[in-house]
Coordinates of C-alpha atoms in Angstrom, one line a residue:
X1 CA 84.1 80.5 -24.0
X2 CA 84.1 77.8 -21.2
X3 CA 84.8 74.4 -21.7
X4 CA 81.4 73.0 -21.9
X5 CA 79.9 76.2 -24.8
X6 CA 83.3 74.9 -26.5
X7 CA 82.5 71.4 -26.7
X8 CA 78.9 72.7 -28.1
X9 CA 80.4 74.7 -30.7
X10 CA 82.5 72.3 -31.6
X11 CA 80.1 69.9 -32.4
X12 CA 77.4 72.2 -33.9
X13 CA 80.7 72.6 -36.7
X14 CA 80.3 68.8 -37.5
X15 CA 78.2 67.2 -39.8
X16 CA 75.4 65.4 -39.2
X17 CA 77.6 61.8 -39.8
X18 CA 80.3 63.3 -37.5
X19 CA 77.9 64.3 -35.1
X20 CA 76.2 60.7 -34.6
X21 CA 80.3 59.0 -34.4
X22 CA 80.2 61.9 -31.5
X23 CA 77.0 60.9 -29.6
X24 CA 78.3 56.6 -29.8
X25 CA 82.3 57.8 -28.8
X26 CA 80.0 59.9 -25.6
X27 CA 77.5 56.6 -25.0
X28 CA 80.8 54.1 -25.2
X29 CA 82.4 55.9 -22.3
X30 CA 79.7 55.8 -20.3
X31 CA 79.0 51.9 -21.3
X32 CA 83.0 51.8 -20.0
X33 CA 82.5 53.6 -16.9
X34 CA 79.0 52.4 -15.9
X35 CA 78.5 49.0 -17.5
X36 CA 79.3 46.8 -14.6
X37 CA 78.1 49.5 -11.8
X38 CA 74.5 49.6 -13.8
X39 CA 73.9 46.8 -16.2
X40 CA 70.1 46.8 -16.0
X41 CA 70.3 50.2 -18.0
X42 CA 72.3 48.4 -20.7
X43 CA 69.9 45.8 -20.9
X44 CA 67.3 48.6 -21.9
X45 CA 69.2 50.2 -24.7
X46 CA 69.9 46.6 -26.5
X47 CA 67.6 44.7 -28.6
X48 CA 66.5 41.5 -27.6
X49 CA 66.2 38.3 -29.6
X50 CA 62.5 37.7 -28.6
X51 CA 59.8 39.4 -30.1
X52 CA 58.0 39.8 -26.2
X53 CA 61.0 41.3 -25.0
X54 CA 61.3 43.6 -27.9
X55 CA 57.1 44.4 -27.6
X56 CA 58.5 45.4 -23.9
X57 CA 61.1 47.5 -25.3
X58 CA 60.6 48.9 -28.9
X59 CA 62.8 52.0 -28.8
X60 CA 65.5 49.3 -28.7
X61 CA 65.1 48.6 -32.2
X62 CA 67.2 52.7 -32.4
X63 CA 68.9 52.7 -29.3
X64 CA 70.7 49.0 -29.9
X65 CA 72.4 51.1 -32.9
X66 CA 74.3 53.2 -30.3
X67 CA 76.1 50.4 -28.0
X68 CA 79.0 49.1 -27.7
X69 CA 81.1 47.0 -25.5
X70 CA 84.0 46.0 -27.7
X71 CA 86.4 48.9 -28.7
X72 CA 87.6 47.3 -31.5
X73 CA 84.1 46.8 -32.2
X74 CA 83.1 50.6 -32.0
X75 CA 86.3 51.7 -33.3
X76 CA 85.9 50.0 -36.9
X77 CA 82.3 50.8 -37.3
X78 CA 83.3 54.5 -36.0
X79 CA 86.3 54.6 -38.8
X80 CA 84.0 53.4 -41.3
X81 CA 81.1 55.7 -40.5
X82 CA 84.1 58.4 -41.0
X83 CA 85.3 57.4 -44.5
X84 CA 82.2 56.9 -45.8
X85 CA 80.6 60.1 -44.6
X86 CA 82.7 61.5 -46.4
X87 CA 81.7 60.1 -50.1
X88 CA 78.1 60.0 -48.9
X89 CA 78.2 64.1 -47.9
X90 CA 80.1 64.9 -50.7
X91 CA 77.2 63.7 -53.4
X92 CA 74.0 63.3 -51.0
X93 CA 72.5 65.3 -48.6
X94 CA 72.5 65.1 -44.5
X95 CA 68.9 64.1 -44.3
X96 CA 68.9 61.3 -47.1
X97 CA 72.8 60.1 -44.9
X98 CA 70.1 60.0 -42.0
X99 CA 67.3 58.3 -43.6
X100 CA 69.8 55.7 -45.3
X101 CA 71.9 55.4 -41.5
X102 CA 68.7 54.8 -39.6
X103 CA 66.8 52.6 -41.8
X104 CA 69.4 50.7 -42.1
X105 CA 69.5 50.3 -37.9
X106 CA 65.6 49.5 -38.4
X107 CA 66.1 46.8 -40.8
X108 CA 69.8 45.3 -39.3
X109 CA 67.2 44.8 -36.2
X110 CA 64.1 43.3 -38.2
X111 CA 66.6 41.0 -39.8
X112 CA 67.9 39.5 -36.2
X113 CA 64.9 39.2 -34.9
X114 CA 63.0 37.2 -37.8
X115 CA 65.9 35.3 -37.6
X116 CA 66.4 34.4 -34.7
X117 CA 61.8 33.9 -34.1
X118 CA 61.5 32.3 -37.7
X119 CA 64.4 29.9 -38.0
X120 CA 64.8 28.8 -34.1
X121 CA 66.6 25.8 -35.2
X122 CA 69.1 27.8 -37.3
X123 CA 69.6 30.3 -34.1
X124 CA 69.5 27.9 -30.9
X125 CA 70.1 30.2 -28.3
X126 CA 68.7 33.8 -27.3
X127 CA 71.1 36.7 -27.8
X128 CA 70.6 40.2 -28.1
X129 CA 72.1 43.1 -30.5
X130 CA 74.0 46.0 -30.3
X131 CA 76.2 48.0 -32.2
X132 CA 75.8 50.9 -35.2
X133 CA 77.8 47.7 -38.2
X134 CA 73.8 47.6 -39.7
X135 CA 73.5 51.6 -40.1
X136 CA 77.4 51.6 -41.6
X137 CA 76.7 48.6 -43.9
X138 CA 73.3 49.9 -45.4
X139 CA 75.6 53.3 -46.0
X140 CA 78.4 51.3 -47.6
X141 CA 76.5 48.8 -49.7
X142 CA 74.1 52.3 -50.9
X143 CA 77.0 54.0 -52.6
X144 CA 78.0 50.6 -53.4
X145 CA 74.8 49.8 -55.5
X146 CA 74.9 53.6 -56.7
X147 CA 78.3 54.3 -58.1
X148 CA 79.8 50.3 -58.0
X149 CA 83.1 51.9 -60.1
X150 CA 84.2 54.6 -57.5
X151 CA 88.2 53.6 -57.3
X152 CA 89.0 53.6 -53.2
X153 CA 92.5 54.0 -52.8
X154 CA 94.2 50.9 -51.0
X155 CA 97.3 51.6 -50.0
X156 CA 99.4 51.4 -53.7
X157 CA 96.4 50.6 -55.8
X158 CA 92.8 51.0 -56.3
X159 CA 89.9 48.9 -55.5
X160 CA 86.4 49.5 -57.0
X161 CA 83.7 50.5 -54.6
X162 CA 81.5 47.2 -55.0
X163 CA 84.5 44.4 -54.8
X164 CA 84.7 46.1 -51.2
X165 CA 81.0 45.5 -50.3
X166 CA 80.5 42.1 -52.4
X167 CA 83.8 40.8 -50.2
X168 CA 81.7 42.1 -47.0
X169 CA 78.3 40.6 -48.1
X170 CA 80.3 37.8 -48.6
X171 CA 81.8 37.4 -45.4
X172 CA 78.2 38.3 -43.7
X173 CA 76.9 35.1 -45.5
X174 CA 79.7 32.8 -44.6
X175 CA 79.7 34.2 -40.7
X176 CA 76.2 33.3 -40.8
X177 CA 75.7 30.1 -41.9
X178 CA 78.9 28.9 -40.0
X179 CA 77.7 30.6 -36.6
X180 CA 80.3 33.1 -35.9
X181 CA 78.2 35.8 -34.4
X182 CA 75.4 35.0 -36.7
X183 CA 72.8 37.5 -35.4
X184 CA 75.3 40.2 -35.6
X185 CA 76.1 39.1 -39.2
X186 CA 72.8 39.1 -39.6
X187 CA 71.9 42.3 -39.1
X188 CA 74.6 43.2 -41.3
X189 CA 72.6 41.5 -44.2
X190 CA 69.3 43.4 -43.4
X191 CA 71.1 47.0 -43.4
X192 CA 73.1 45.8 -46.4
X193 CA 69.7 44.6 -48.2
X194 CA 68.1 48.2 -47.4
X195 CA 71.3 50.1 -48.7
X196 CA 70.8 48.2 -52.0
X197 CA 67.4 48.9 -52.2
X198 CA 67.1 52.5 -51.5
X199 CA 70.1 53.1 -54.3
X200 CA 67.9 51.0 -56.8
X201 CA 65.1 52.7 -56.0
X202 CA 66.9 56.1 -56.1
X203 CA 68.3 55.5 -59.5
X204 CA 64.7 54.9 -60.6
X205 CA 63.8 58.5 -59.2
X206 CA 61.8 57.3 -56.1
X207 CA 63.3 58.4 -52.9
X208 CA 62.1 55.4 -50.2
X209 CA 63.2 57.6 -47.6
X210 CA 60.9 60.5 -47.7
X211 CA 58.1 58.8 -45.7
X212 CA 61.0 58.0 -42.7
X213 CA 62.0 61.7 -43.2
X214 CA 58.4 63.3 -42.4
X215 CA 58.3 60.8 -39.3
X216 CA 61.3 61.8 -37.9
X217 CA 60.6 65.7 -38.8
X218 CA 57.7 65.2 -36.8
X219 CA 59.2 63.7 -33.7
X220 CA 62.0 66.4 -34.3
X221 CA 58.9 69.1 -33.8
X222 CA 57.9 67.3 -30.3
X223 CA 60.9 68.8 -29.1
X224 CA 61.0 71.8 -30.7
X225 CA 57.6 72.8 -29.3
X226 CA 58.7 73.8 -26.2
X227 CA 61.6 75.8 -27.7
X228 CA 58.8 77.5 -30.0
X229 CA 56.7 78.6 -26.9
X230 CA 59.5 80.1 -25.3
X231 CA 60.2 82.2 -27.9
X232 CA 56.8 83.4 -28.4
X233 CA 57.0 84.3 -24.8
X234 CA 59.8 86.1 -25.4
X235 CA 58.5 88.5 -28.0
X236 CA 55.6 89.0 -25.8
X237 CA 57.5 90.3 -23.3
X238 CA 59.5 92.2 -26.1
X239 CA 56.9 94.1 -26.9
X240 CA 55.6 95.0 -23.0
X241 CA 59.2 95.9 -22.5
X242 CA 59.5 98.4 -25.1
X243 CA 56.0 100.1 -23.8
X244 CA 57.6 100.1 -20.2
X245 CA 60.8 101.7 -21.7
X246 CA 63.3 99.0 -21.6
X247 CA 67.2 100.3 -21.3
X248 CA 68.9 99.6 -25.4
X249 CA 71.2 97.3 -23.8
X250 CA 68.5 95.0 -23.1
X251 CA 66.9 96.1 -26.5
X252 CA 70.4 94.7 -27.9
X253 CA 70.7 91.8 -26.0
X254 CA 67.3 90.1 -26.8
X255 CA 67.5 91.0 -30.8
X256 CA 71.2 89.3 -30.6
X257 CA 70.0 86.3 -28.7
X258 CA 67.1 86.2 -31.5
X259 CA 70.1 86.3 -34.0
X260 CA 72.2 83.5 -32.2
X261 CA 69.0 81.4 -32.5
X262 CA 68.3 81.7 -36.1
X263 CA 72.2 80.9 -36.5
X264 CA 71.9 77.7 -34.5
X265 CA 68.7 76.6 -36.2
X266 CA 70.7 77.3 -39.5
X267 CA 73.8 75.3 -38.5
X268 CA 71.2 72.2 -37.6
X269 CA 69.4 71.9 -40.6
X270 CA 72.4 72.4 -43.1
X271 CA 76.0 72.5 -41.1
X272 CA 78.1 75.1 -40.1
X273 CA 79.7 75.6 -43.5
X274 CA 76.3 77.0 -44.9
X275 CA 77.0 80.1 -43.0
X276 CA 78.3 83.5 -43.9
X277 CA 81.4 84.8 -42.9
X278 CA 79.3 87.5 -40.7
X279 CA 77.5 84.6 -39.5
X280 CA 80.5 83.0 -38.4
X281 CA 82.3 86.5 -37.2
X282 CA 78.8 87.1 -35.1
X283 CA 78.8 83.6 -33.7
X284 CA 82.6 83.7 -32.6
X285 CA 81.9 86.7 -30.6
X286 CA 78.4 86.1 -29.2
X287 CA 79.8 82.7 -27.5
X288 CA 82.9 84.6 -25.9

């Protein structure tokens, strides 16, 4: 394998939590690199405080989720996202991680901007947002709200999952009504509120999620069209091929391309740990 099919199958071995710390540790270094050279572009992934500016720019109400400027910043959140992928994996599956992660984005940014347009003289100036803290709270304060007596080991001694996210919600509270960072803090609030709600709901046997999950399935298949037609072209040309008495080799090589494929899509929808060890043997050699 070259460098850049190892960096692919590396990360098609994450999961999907892993993956999404992968993309923001990618988008920081560019921030890093290009920030100063070619603000504008930042200026088009962050949200805005002003409801024109976000009407100009609604994908930013995603995108904000995957910038940062602070390393300390990114790092925490990044940390965070780690440890608590882990719980939420363990118990949950990828999709309803996803739901919870990017609803919680959605509503972090809802909450800065009614704040900052419905309460002007709480919010005096005009800001903007950035940073996944609203994704990693809703997360957090979920597993919180679903299993509050989870012990978290600290150090010597155990701390009960929802002393850690009431401390938090706390400090969110406090930050905002003294005015340190107060949209960010706020933000914090709205993922935190949607993390509660989605566990109370859950426990109740309604998933909120499921209406966000067909939306994104079907952006998902926006992209995957293209991919589809190709391979529809492909067996097209399969069958022509035989008739025109196509070499095996090339018999071979387009059934084990075919294979790779249905491997990949496998991997995508439930992790590389959902494969077979032939599936793993096959994969192995095919990239080498």
């Amino acid at each position: 394998m070259n460098q850049i099919e190892q960096l692919k199958y590396k990360y098609a071995r994450l999961n999907v939590l892993e993956k999404i710390i992968a993309i923001n540790a990618v988008v920081f270094l560019f921030a890093l690199l290009f920030r100063r050279l070619v603000p504008v572009l930042f200026v088009w992934l962050r949200l805005p405080s002003d409801f024109t500016g976000f009407l100009y720019k609604p994908w930013t109400i995603i995108t904000y989720g995957f910038i940062h400027f602070d390393p300390l910043h990114m790092l925490f959140n990044m940390l965070w996202l780690y440890f608590l992928g882990r719980i939420m994996l363990n118990l949950f599956s990828p999709k309803m991680a996803l739901n919870i992660y990017f609803m919680g984005i959605i509503s972090g940014g809802l909450a800065f901007l009614l704040g900052y347009n419905l309460l002007p003289k709480v919010f005096l100036q005009s800001a903007y947002l950035i940073g996944a803290s609203a994704g990693v709270r809703a997360i957090l304060i979920f597993l919180c709200a679903y299993m509050p007596n989870k012990d978290i080991r600290f150090f010597t001694f155990n701390l009960k999952l929802w002393w850690i996210g009431a401390f938090l919600i706390g400090l969110d509270v406090l930050n905002v009504l003294s005015g340190s960072n107060a949209g960010g803090n706020l933000a914090h609030l709205g993922g935190a509120a949607l993390g509660f709600l989605y566990a109370n709901q859950l426990a109740k046997g309604h998933d909120i999620g499921k209406g966000f999950s067909r939306f994104m399935d079907w952006v998902s298949s926006l992209f995957k069209a293209t991919k589809t037609t190709k391979k529809a072209n492909m067996k097209t040309v399969h069958r022509k091929s035989k008739v025109a008495g196509f070499k095996k080799e090339e018999f071979n090589q387009f059934n084990n391309q075919k294979k790779v494929d249905i491997i990949l899509d496998k991997i995508s929808k439930s992790g590389y740990d959902s494969l077979s060890k032939d599936e793993k043997e096959f994969l192995f050699k095919a990239g080498k």
